[in-house]
mmCIF file of C-alpha atoms in Angstrom:
data_model
loop_
_atom_site.group_PDB
_atom_site.id
_atom_site.type_symbol
_atom_site.label_atom_id
_atom_site.label_comp_id
_atom_site.label_asym_id
_atom_site.label_seq_id
_atom_site.Cartn_x
_atom_site.Cartn_y
_atom_site.Cartn_z
ATOM 1 C CA MET A 1 0.000 0.000 0.000
ATOM 2 C CA LYS A 2 0.915 3.640 -0.468
ATOM 3 C CA ILE A 3 0.377 5.330 2.887
ATOM 4 C CA LEU A 4 0.462 9.019 3.757
ATOM 5 C CA LEU A 5 1.725 9.390 7.326
ATOM 6 C CA VAL A 6 1.107 12.780 8.918
ATOM 7 C CA GLY A 7 3.145 13.437 12.047
ATOM 8 C CA ALA A 8 5.970 11.161 10.962
ATOM 9 C CA THR A 9 8.635 12.668 13.228
ATOM 10 C CA GLY A 10 6.911 12.381 16.611
ATOM 11 C CA THR A 11 7.519 9.659 19.178
ATOM 12 C CA ILE A 12 4.591 7.542 18.000
ATOM 13 C CA GLY A 13 4.906 8.656 14.376
ATOM 14 C CA THR A 14 8.501 7.444 14.117
ATOM 15 C CA ALA A 15 7.466 4.033 15.436
ATOM 16 C CA VAL A 16 4.455 3.885 13.117
ATOM 17 C CA ALA A 17 6.670 4.732 10.132
ATOM 18 C CA GLN A 18 9.062 1.927 11.031
ATOM 19 C CA ALA A 19 6.231 -0.560 11.508
ATOM 20 C CA LEU A 20 4.484 0.335 8.243
ATOM 21 C CA GLU A 21 7.483 0.584 5.955
ATOM 22 C CA ALA A 22 8.318 -3.083 6.412
ATOM 23 C CA ARG A 23 5.443 -3.878 4.042
ATOM 24 C CA HIS A 24 4.289 -0.569 2.551
ATOM 25 C CA GLU A 25 5.418 2.607 0.853
ATOM 26 C CA VAL A 26 5.254 5.385 3.451
ATOM 27 C CA LEU A 27 5.033 9.053 2.437
ATOM 28 C CA ARG A 28 6.198 11.014 5.475
ATOM 29 C CA ALA A 29 4.683 14.387 6.306
ATOM 30 C CA SER A 30 5.003 16.640 9.302
ATOM 31 C CA HIS A 31 5.081 20.281 10.250
ATOM 32 C CA SER A 32 8.683 20.887 9.277
ATOM 33 C CA ARG A 33 11.101 17.972 9.425
ATOM 34 C CA SER A 34 9.770 15.519 6.827
ATOM 35 C CA PRO A 35 9.952 15.270 3.016
ATOM 36 C CA LEU A 36 6.369 16.580 2.905
ATOM 37 C CA ALA A 37 5.375 19.660 4.940
ATOM 38 C CA VAL A 38 1.895 20.311 6.283
ATOM 39 C CA ASP A 39 0.346 22.668 8.790
ATOM 40 C CA LEU A 40 -2.679 20.788 10.121
ATOM 41 C CA ALA A 41 -4.305 24.008 11.319
ATOM 42 C CA ASP A 42 -4.358 25.356 7.757
ATOM 43 C CA PRO A 43 -6.833 23.729 5.335
ATOM 44 C CA GLU A 44 -4.931 25.202 2.357
ATOM 45 C CA SER A 45 -1.785 23.448 3.538
ATOM 46 C CA ILE A 46 -3.706 20.151 3.728
ATOM 47 C CA ARG A 47 -5.036 20.694 0.189
ATOM 48 C CA ARG A 48 -1.490 21.283 -1.070
ATOM 49 C CA LEU A 49 -0.318 18.092 0.665
ATOM 50 C CA TYR A 50 -2.973 15.994 -1.081
ATOM 51 C CA SER A 51 -2.215 17.598 -4.445
ATOM 52 C CA GLN A 52 1.440 16.600 -3.965
ATOM 53 C CA VAL A 53 0.851 12.954 -3.061
ATOM 54 C CA GLY A 54 -1.953 12.022 -5.474
ATOM 55 C CA ARG A 55 -3.889 8.817 -4.859
ATOM 56 C CA VAL A 56 -3.026 6.920 -1.665
ATOM 57 C CA ASP A 57 -4.376 3.733 -0.088
ATOM 58 C CA ALA A 58 -4.325 4.984 3.467
ATOM 59 C CA VAL A 59 -3.877 8.179 5.464
ATOM 60 C CA VAL A 60 -2.499 7.814 8.978
ATOM 61 C CA SER A 61 -2.383 10.836 11.283
ATOM 62 C CA VAL A 62 -0.320 10.818 14.445
ATOM 63 C CA ALA A 63 -0.358 14.587 14.611
ATOM 64 C CA GLY A 64 -2.054 17.481 16.262
ATOM 65 C CA GLN A 65 -1.353 19.863 19.099
ATOM 66 C CA ALA A 66 -3.632 20.556 22.046
ATOM 67 C CA ALA A 67 -3.073 22.737 25.108
ATOM 68 C CA PHE A 68 -2.169 21.275 28.515
ATOM 69 C CA ARG A 69 -2.899 23.876 31.185
ATOM 70 C CA PRO A 70 -5.034 24.193 34.333
ATOM 71 C CA LEU A 71 -8.733 24.544 33.511
ATOM 72 C CA LEU A 72 -9.210 28.137 34.584
ATOM 73 C CA ALA A 73 -5.854 29.192 33.104
ATOM 74 C CA LEU A 74 -6.747 27.877 29.634
ATOM 75 C CA THR A 75 -7.086 30.896 27.344
ATOM 76 C CA ASP A 76 -9.317 31.455 24.354
ATOM 77 C CA ALA A 77 -6.163 30.945 22.272
ATOM 78 C CA ASP A 78 -5.464 27.595 23.968
ATOM 79 C CA PHE A 79 -8.922 26.348 23.062
ATOM 80 C CA ALA A 80 -8.671 27.759 19.531
ATOM 81 C CA LEU A 81 -5.311 26.056 18.950
ATOM 82 C CA SER A 82 -6.559 22.735 20.311
ATOM 83 C CA LEU A 83 -9.697 22.803 18.171
ATOM 84 C CA ALA A 84 -7.941 23.997 15.010
ATOM 85 C CA ASN A 85 -5.001 21.665 15.306
ATOM 86 C CA LYS A 86 -5.622 18.238 16.850
ATOM 87 C CA LEU A 87 -9.392 18.216 16.244
ATOM 88 C CA MET A 88 -10.225 20.089 13.027
ATOM 89 C CA GLY A 89 -6.769 19.420 11.554
ATOM 90 C CA GLN A 90 -7.479 15.711 11.591
ATOM 91 C CA VAL A 91 -11.142 16.185 10.626
ATOM 92 C CA ASN A 92 -9.954 18.218 7.632
ATOM 93 C CA LEU A 93 -7.503 15.476 6.660
ATOM 94 C CA VAL A 94 -10.639 13.356 6.158
ATOM 95 C CA ARG A 95 -12.873 15.989 4.554
ATOM 96 C CA LEU A 96 -10.190 17.202 2.141
ATOM 97 C CA GLY A 97 -8.658 13.773 1.588
ATOM 98 C CA ALA A 98 -11.706 11.608 0.928
ATOM 99 C CA ASP A 99 -11.213 11.960 -2.848
ATOM 100 C CA ALA A 100 -7.498 11.144 -2.570
ATOM 101 C CA VAL A 101 -8.009 7.780 -0.875
ATOM 102 C CA ALA A 102 -8.424 4.707 -3.054
ATOM 103 C CA ASP A 103 -11.541 2.512 -2.979
ATOM 104 C CA GLY A 104 -11.473 0.422 0.181
ATOM 105 C CA GLY A 105 -8.707 2.567 1.668
ATOM 106 C CA SER A 106 -8.643 4.007 5.150
ATOM 107 C CA PHE A 107 -8.079 6.892 7.509
ATOM 108 C CA THR A 108 -6.497 6.245 10.897
ATOM 109 C CA LEU A 109 -6.554 9.218 13.254
ATOM 110 C CA THR A 110 -5.201 9.817 16.761
ATOM 111 C CA GLY A 111 -7.246 10.639 19.837
ATOM 112 C CA GLY A 112 -6.021 9.617 23.257
ATOM 113 C CA ILE A 113 -7.073 7.968 26.466
ATOM 114 C CA LEU A 114 -7.622 11.343 28.155
ATOM 115 C CA SER A 115 -10.921 11.318 26.255
ATOM 116 C CA ARG A 116 -12.212 8.873 28.884
ATOM 117 C CA GLN A 117 -9.598 8.899 31.677
ATOM 118 C CA PRO A 118 -9.116 12.556 32.557
ATOM 119 C CA MET A 119 -6.343 14.205 34.524
ATOM 120 C CA ALA A 120 -5.857 17.682 35.955
ATOM 121 C CA GLY A 121 -4.598 20.136 33.333
ATOM 122 C CA ALA A 122 -6.038 18.179 30.428
ATOM 123 C CA ALA A 123 -9.623 19.441 30.062
ATOM 124 C CA ALA A 124 -8.942 20.869 26.589
ATOM 125 C CA ILE A 125 -7.122 17.693 25.541
ATOM 126 C CA SER A 126 -9.935 15.494 26.868
ATOM 127 C CA MET A 127 -12.327 17.647 24.844
ATOM 128 C CA VAL A 128 -10.475 17.372 21.534
ATOM 129 C CA ASN A 129 -9.591 13.683 21.945
ATOM 130 C CA ALA A 130 -13.202 12.794 22.711
ATOM 131 C CA GLY A 131 -14.415 14.984 19.851
ATOM 132 C CA LEU A 132 -12.022 13.331 17.415
ATOM 133 C CA GLU A 133 -13.116 9.874 18.509
ATOM 134 C CA GLY A 134 -16.798 10.870 18.191
ATOM 135 C CA PHE A 135 -16.149 12.205 14.699
ATOM 136 C CA ALA A 136 -14.469 8.958 13.633
ATOM 137 C CA ARG A 137 -17.430 6.886 14.828
ATOM 138 C CA GLY A 138 -19.839 9.141 12.912
ATOM 139 C CA ALA A 139 -17.790 9.550 9.723
ATOM 140 C CA ALA A 140 -17.410 5.771 9.388
ATOM 141 C CA LEU A 141 -21.093 5.530 8.440
ATOM 142 C CA GLU A 142 -20.758 7.928 5.520
ATOM 143 C CA LEU A 143 -17.370 7.664 3.832
ATOM 144 C CA PRO A 144 -17.822 6.598 0.202
ATOM 145 C CA ARG A 145 -16.301 3.723 -1.805
ATOM 146 C CA GLY A 146 -15.681 1.420 1.162
ATOM 147 C CA ILE A 147 -13.249 3.825 2.788
ATOM 148 C CA ARG A 148 -12.761 2.997 6.460
ATOM 149 C CA ILE A 149 -11.947 5.294 9.388
ATOM 150 C CA ASN A 150 -10.757 4.476 12.899
ATOM 151 C CA ALA A 151 -9.183 6.366 15.771
ATOM 152 C CA ILE A 152 -6.336 5.144 17.922
ATOM 153 C CA SER A 153 -6.556 6.252 21.535
ATOM 154 C CA PRO A 154 -3.054 5.918 22.986
ATOM 155 C CA GLY A 155 -2.368 6.086 26.675
ATOM 156 C CA TRP A 156 0.952 7.271 28.039
ATOM 157 C CA VAL A 157 3.885 6.320 25.836
ATOM 158 C CA ARG A 158 6.941 4.978 27.650
ATOM 159 C CA GLU A 159 9.439 7.063 25.664
ATOM 160 C CA THR A 160 7.441 10.223 26.416
ATOM 161 C CA LEU A 161 7.462 9.489 30.145
ATOM 162 C CA VAL A 162 11.219 8.905 30.022
ATOM 163 C CA ALA A 163 11.763 12.193 28.175
ATOM 164 C CA MET A 164 9.629 13.966 30.822
ATOM 165 C CA LYS A 165 11.681 12.285 33.588
ATOM 166 C CA MET A 166 8.516 10.599 34.883
ATOM 167 C CA ASP A 167 8.085 6.997 36.000
ATOM 168 C CA PRO A 168 8.029 5.009 32.752
ATOM 169 C CA ALA A 169 6.263 2.009 34.335
ATOM 170 C CA PRO A 170 2.697 2.945 33.286
ATOM 171 C CA GLY A 171 3.850 3.713 29.746
ATOM 172 C CA THR A 172 3.426 1.587 26.640
ATOM 173 C CA PRO A 173 6.463 1.425 24.321
ATOM 174 C CA ALA A 174 5.866 3.406 21.113
ATOM 175 C CA ALA A 175 6.579 0.263 19.095
ATOM 176 C CA VAL A 176 3.651 -1.456 20.840
ATOM 177 C CA VAL A 177 1.355 1.529 20.295
ATOM 178 C CA ALA A 178 2.371 1.447 16.621
ATOM 179 C CA ARG A 179 0.915 -2.045 16.227
ATOM 180 C CA SER A 180 -2.587 -0.622 16.701
ATOM 181 C CA TYR A 181 -2.015 1.717 13.755
ATOM 182 C CA VAL A 182 -0.814 -1.172 11.582
ATOM 183 C CA GLU A 183 -3.855 -3.206 12.620
ATOM 184 C CA ALA A 184 -6.179 -0.326 11.713
ATOM 185 C CA VAL A 185 -4.517 0.123 8.297
ATOM 186 C CA GLU A 186 -4.305 -3.557 7.369
ATOM 187 C CA GLY A 187 -7.547 -4.761 9.011
ATOM 188 C CA ARG A 188 -11.163 -4.475 7.960
ATOM 189 C CA MET A 189 -12.659 -2.622 10.935
ATOM 190 C CA THR A 190 -14.261 0.817 10.711
ATOM 191 C CA GLY A 191 -15.732 3.308 13.172
ATOM 192 C CA GLN A 192 -13.654 1.831 15.972
ATOM 193 C CA VAL A 193 -11.689 3.563 18.716
ATOM 194 C CA PHE A 194 -8.689 1.400 19.587
ATOM 195 C CA ASP A 195 -7.094 1.584 22.982
ATOM 196 C CA ALA A 196 -3.386 1.192 22.259
ATOM 197 C CA LEU A 197 -2.497 -0.448 25.550
ATOM 198 C CA GLN A 198 0.442 -2.514 26.606
ATOM 199 C CA PRO A 199 -0.184 -6.206 25.954
ATOM 200 C CA ALA A 200 0.064 -8.570 28.888
ATOM 201 C CA GLY A 201 3.473 -10.107 29.554
ATOM 202 C CA MET B 1 -31.438 26.819 45.009
ATOM 203 C CA LYS B 2 -31.143 29.668 42.519
ATOM 204 C CA ILE B 3 -30.569 28.033 39.137
ATOM 205 C CA LEU B 4 -29.628 29.644 35.827
ATOM 206 C CA LEU B 5 -31.213 27.625 33.016
ATOM 207 C CA VAL B 6 -29.793 28.314 29.556
ATOM 208 C CA GLY B 7 -31.959 27.037 26.716
ATOM 209 C CA ALA B 8 -35.162 27.346 28.694
ATOM 210 C CA THR B 9 -37.506 27.413 25.715
ATOM 211 C CA GLY B 10 -36.480 24.228 23.923
ATOM 212 C CA THR B 11 -38.264 20.878 24.129
ATOM 213 C CA ILE B 12 -36.008 19.566 26.882
ATOM 214 C CA GLY B 13 -35.429 23.004 28.423
ATOM 215 C CA THR B 14 -39.148 23.585 28.965
ATOM 216 C CA ALA B 15 -39.442 20.243 30.753
ATOM 217 C CA VAL B 16 -36.320 20.917 32.827
ATOM 218 C CA ALA B 17 -37.710 24.319 33.859
ATOM 219 C CA GLN B 18 -40.969 22.715 34.983
ATOM 220 C CA ALA B 19 -39.164 19.985 36.901
ATOM 221 C CA LEU B 20 -36.761 22.369 38.660
ATOM 222 C CA GLU B 21 -39.174 25.145 39.562
ATOM 223 C CA ALA B 22 -41.172 22.872 41.838
ATOM 224 C CA ARG B 23 -38.390 23.216 44.395
ATOM 225 C CA HIS B 24 -36.045 25.942 43.136
ATOM 226 C CA GLU B 25 -35.867 29.461 41.770
ATOM 227 C CA VAL B 26 -35.215 29.167 38.028
ATOM 228 C CA LEU B 27 -33.708 32.059 36.041
ATOM 229 C CA ARG B 28 -34.633 31.367 32.413
ATOM 230 C CA ALA B 29 -32.262 32.308 29.608
ATOM 231 C CA SER B 30 -32.298 31.556 25.916
ATOM 232 C CA HIS B 31 -31.369 33.078 22.605
ATOM 233 C CA SER B 32 -34.434 35.274 22.281
ATOM 234 C CA ARG B 33 -37.640 34.157 23.989
ATOM 235 C CA SER B 34 -36.778 34.200 27.703
ATOM 236 C CA PRO B 35 -36.485 36.893 30.389
ATOM 237 C CA LEU B 36 -32.679 36.655 29.999
ATOM 238 C CA ALA B 37 -31.090 36.704 26.522
ATOM 239 C CA VAL B 38 -27.824 35.015 25.662
ATOM 240 C CA ASP B 39 -25.979 34.111 22.473
ATOM 241 C CA LEU B 40 -23.910 31.051 23.413
ATOM 242 C CA ALA B 41 -21.540 31.600 20.494
ATOM 243 C CA ASP B 42 -20.567 35.025 21.853
ATOM 244 C CA PRO B 43 -18.409 35.057 25.009
ATOM 245 C CA GLU B 44 -19.308 38.711 25.622
ATOM 246 C CA SER B 45 -22.976 37.775 25.689
ATOM 247 C CA ILE B 46 -22.222 35.050 28.253
ATOM 248 C CA ARG B 47 -20.288 37.563 30.397
ATOM 249 C CA ARG B 48 -23.275 39.948 30.287
ATOM 250 C CA LEU B 49 -25.608 37.120 31.315
ATOM 251 C CA TYR B 50 -23.524 36.322 34.399
ATOM 252 C CA SER B 51 -23.248 39.991 35.333
ATOM 253 C CA GLN B 52 -27.061 40.186 35.226
ATOM 254 C CA VAL B 53 -27.773 37.142 37.397
ATOM 255 C CA GLY B 54 -25.089 37.484 40.082
ATOM 256 C CA ARG B 55 -24.373 34.510 42.328
ATOM 257 C CA VAL B 56 -26.229 31.272 41.477
ATOM 258 C CA ASP B 57 -26.181 27.775 42.955
ATOM 259 C CA ALA B 58 -26.326 25.935 39.669
ATOM 260 C CA VAL B 59 -26.046 26.514 35.935
ATOM 261 C CA VAL B 60 -27.967 24.156 33.674
ATOM 262 C CA SER B 61 -27.456 24.308 29.912
ATOM 263 C CA VAL B 62 -29.863 22.615 27.552
ATOM 264 C CA ALA B 63 -28.671 24.740 24.671
ATOM 265 C CA GLY B 64 -26.391 24.716 21.702
ATOM 266 C CA GLN B 65 -26.723 24.283 17.972
ATOM 267 C CA ALA B 66 -24.796 21.831 15.825
ATOM 268 C CA ALA B 67 -25.089 21.055 12.123
ATOM 269 C CA PHE B 68 -26.883 17.950 10.813
ATOM 270 C CA ARG B 69 -25.768 17.330 7.235
ATOM 271 C CA PRO B 70 -24.117 14.535 5.225
ATOM 272 C CA LEU B 71 -20.418 14.195 6.035
ATOM 273 C CA LEU B 72 -18.992 15.415 2.760
ATOM 274 C CA ALA B 73 -21.608 18.184 2.478
ATOM 275 C CA LEU B 74 -20.680 19.664 5.868
ATOM 276 C CA THR B 75 -19.101 23.062 5.205
ATOM 277 C CA ASP B 76 -16.394 24.900 7.096
ATOM 278 C CA ALA B 77 -19.201 27.116 8.389
ATOM 279 C CA ASP B 78 -21.158 24.078 9.635
ATOM 280 C CA PHE B 79 -18.171 22.903 11.662
ATOM 281 C CA ALA B 80 -17.443 26.430 12.919
ATOM 282 C CA LEU B 81 -21.052 26.887 14.061
ATOM 283 C CA SER B 82 -21.116 23.502 15.795
ATOM 284 C CA LEU B 83 -17.840 24.138 17.611
ATOM 285 C CA ALA B 84 -18.660 27.737 18.566
ATOM 286 C CA ASN B 85 -22.179 27.032 19.679
ATOM 287 C CA LYS B 86 -22.905 23.632 21.252
ATOM 288 C CA LEU B 87 -19.291 22.900 22.218
ATOM 289 C CA MET B 88 -17.460 26.135 23.086
ATOM 290 C CA GLY B 89 -20.706 27.891 24.053
ATOM 291 C CA GLN B 90 -21.207 25.407 26.862
ATOM 292 C CA VAL B 91 -17.464 25.261 27.676
ATOM 293 C CA ASN B 92 -17.528 29.058 27.982
ATOM 294 C CA LEU B 93 -20.549 28.894 30.299
ATOM 295 C CA VAL B 94 -18.195 27.014 32.637
ATOM 296 C CA ARG B 95 -15.036 29.080 32.091
ATOM 297 C CA LEU B 96 -16.828 32.418 32.408
ATOM 298 C CA GLY B 97 -19.258 31.254 35.085
ATOM 299 C CA ALA B 98 -16.990 29.462 37.551
ATOM 300 C CA ASP B 99 -16.788 32.616 39.706
ATOM 301 C CA ALA B 100 -20.568 33.084 39.605
ATOM 302 C CA VAL B 101 -21.388 29.662 41.031
ATOM 303 C CA ALA B 102 -21.626 29.290 44.806
ATOM 304 C CA ASP B 103 -19.404 26.917 46.800
ATOM 305 C CA GLY B 104 -20.576 23.364 46.236
ATOM 306 C CA GLY B 105 -22.718 24.426 43.274
ATOM 307 C CA SER B 106 -22.840 22.759 39.894
ATOM 308 C CA PHE B 107 -22.803 22.939 36.129
ATOM 309 C CA THR B 108 -24.989 20.546 34.138
ATOM 310 C CA LEU B 109 -24.337 20.581 30.383
ATOM 311 C CA THR B 110 -25.920 18.796 27.436
ATOM 312 C CA GLY B 111 -24.189 16.385 25.084
ATOM 313 C CA GLY B 112 -26.138 13.620 23.401
ATOM 314 C CA ILE B 113 -26.145 9.943 22.634
ATOM 315 C CA LEU B 114 -24.803 10.551 19.113
ATOM 316 C CA SER B 115 -21.433 10.897 20.858
ATOM 317 C CA ARG B 116 -21.388 7.096 21.112
ATOM 318 C CA GLN B 117 -24.221 5.872 18.883
ATOM 319 C CA PRO B 118 -23.651 7.572 15.539
ATOM 320 C CA MET B 119 -26.032 7.987 12.608
ATOM 321 C CA ALA B 120 -25.606 9.173 9.046
ATOM 322 C CA GLY B 121 -25.633 12.957 8.802
ATOM 323 C CA ALA B 122 -24.495 13.472 12.360
ATOM 324 C CA ALA B 123 -20.666 13.388 12.191
ATOM 325 C CA ALA B 124 -20.366 17.021 13.341
ATOM 326 C CA ILE B 125 -22.920 16.444 16.109
ATOM 327 C CA SER B 126 -21.140 13.269 17.267
ATOM 328 C CA MET B 127 -17.932 15.306 17.367
ATOM 329 C CA VAL B 128 -19.291 18.159 19.488
ATOM 330 C CA ASN B 129 -21.334 15.912 21.799
ATOM 331 C CA ALA B 130 -18.326 13.690 22.475
ATOM 332 C CA GLY B 131 -16.084 16.725 22.910
ATOM 333 C CA LEU B 132 -18.500 18.276 25.398
ATOM 334 C CA GLU B 133 -18.714 15.052 27.389
ATOM 335 C CA GLY B 134 -14.897 14.726 27.386
ATOM 336 C CA PHE B 135 -14.594 18.308 28.619
ATOM 337 C CA ALA B 136 -17.031 17.668 31.480
ATOM 338 C CA ARG B 137 -15.062 14.621 32.635
ATOM 339 C CA GLY B 138 -11.832 16.632 32.594
ATOM 340 C CA ALA B 139 -13.165 19.859 34.094
ATOM 341 C CA ALA B 140 -14.658 17.955 37.048
ATOM 342 C CA LEU B 141 -11.134 17.368 38.375
ATOM 343 C CA GLU B 142 -10.290 21.051 38.511
ATOM 344 C CA LEU B 143 -13.306 23.186 39.338
ATOM 345 C CA PRO B 144 -12.680 25.077 42.591
ATOM 346 C CA ARG B 145 -14.731 25.280 45.810
ATOM 347 C CA GLY B 146 -16.458 21.915 45.443
ATOM 348 C CA ILE B 147 -18.227 22.944 42.252
ATOM 349 C CA ARG B 148 -19.484 19.883 40.351
ATOM 350 C CA ILE B 149 -19.949 19.373 36.612
ATOM 351 C CA ASN B 150 -21.819 16.688 34.721
ATOM 352 C CA ALA B 151 -23.122 16.204 31.205
ATOM 353 C CA ILE B 152 -26.487 14.770 30.274
ATOM 354 C CA SER B 153 -26.451 12.705 27.093
ATOM 355 C CA PRO B 154 -30.049 12.526 25.895
ATOM 356 C CA GLY B 155 -31.171 10.132 23.231
ATOM 357 C CA TRP B 156 -34.123 10.883 20.970
ATOM 358 C CA VAL B 157 -36.857 12.843 22.701
ATOM 359 C CA ARG B 158 -40.420 11.661 22.044
ATOM 360 C CA GLU B 159 -41.817 15.168 21.450
ATOM 361 C CA THR B 160 -39.054 15.888 18.918
ATOM 362 C CA LEU B 161 -39.835 12.712 16.990
ATOM 363 C CA VAL B 162 -43.548 13.613 16.973
ATOM 364 C CA ALA B 163 -42.740 17.126 15.699
ATOM 365 C CA MET B 164 -40.594 15.569 12.938
ATOM 366 C CA LYS B 165 -43.449 13.168 12.068
ATOM 367 C CA MET B 166 -41.205 10.218 12.877
ATOM 368 C CA ASP B 167 -42.083 7.095 14.859
ATOM 369 C CA PRO B 168 -42.158 8.270 18.487
ATOM 370 C CA ALA B 169 -41.665 4.740 19.895
ATOM 371 C CA PRO B 170 -37.864 4.983 20.405
ATOM 372 C CA GLY B 171 -38.197 8.405 22.033
ATOM 373 C CA THR B 172 -38.019 9.268 25.713
ATOM 374 C CA PRO B 173 -40.592 11.827 26.916
ATOM 375 C CA ALA B 174 -38.953 15.197 27.671
ATOM 376 C CA ALA B 175 -40.308 15.014 31.223
ATOM 377 C CA VAL B 176 -38.354 11.771 31.760
ATOM 378 C CA VAL B 177 -35.169 13.258 30.259
ATOM 379 C CA ALA B 178 -35.628 16.231 32.590
ATOM 380 C CA ARG B 179 -35.306 13.950 35.622
ATOM 381 C CA SER B 180 -31.623 13.385 34.791
ATOM 382 C CA TYR B 181 -31.013 17.131 34.939
ATOM 383 C CA VAL B 182 -32.736 17.365 38.318
ATOM 384 C CA GLU B 183 -30.667 14.423 39.553
ATOM 385 C CA ALA B 184 -27.444 16.102 38.395
ATOM 386 C CA VAL B 185 -28.374 19.397 40.085
ATOM 387 C CA GLU B 186 -29.602 17.923 43.363
ATOM 388 C CA GLY B 187 -27.162 14.997 43.641
ATOM 389 C CA ARG B 188 -23.522 14.820 44.621
ATOM 390 C CA MET B 189 -21.958 13.274 41.505
ATOM 391 C CA THR B 190 -19.359 14.993 39.358
ATOM 392 C CA GLY B 191 -17.559 14.209 36.113
ATOM 393 C CA GLN B 192 -20.375 11.916 35.045
ATOM 394 C CA VAL B 193 -22.073 11.558 31.678
ATOM 395 C CA PHE B 194 -25.696 10.558 32.260
ATOM 396 C CA ASP B 195 -27.624 8.671 29.650
ATOM 397 C CA ALA B 196 -31.109 10.100 29.896
ATOM 398 C CA LEU B 197 -32.930 6.990 28.788
ATOM 399 C CA GLN B 198 -36.505 5.878 29.179
ATOM 400 C CA PRO B 199 -36.996 3.942 32.400
ATOM 401 C CA ALA B 200 -38.363 0.421 32.104
ATOM 402 C CA GLY B 201 -42.169 0.007 32.258
#
């Protein structure tokens, strides 16, 4: 398959690229450090990206910023960034990319476990993750030509916890999280929200 | 209790007003047909509303528009309206109203079952309902002074189905849905998403 990967340079994105390129052609895009550049918050930038890549079999997004800040310190700009970037950026990848995806292809987007397991400082992230996951469930009923859509809902990633000098024990290695993306791309499911959790053992 | 009810003239809002005013003082607000006027999409309008009502014990929102339209026919304006109105309108009721709510008071917001049970034409509504419910779960961890927040997630309302000339059988009467709002206001729970479903029998 020819797969457009948006957010290819992040912790999860790097692992997803490695996992997918064993069997597929991966077109790497990100904000600034990939062969293809895209600003998720800018629909024109997304349109340019699709015009560059032509027809693809799958679009995988592991991208999108959202603001982490105490509830009553979140600014209008924090909410606007979170909505425009992680939520509408990924929604627009679907809206503007539906024609670019081959019959029976797929979109795989990224939410996150904060959608259902909240923590202090993450109200805006919980909002956009939950919204993204709700959108994926709804859009699955309407995408044309057998195109599938799923959302991966990662928990804490081990490498991220290490980088933040936090206890890595509750984290799932990025390579394990990446398997959920591969499963979503290569499988037949649609409208699903996958918890990308550490397997037993 | 002194309760600010936003969306007091809608099908559910009318039933919630009736249910609450048996035991409480209800201050009715809506876009245009209530003693208090508010445009949820306009933060300045929300600020004016709070300056008019002063201290309240609870804020109940049964308000917010979102666009119902086939996925690939949803416009940028449809998404912007849905985000600004049903999602950020209710989020802003919390952000701008936290100081107006008394110690131990509450916010009760409205999502909807489309957050988890999608239907064709409702991708934008699924997105904002899920986002609102995610926000409520997150915000519950951080509201000061014992203030609670919950979201009610109504399914189809019987009166709405009748008005749309659809089969009313799967609908829950508005008066039954209203009981969930009363329970959220009078109870002690926080961070919960209530399904407002028809009771058995």
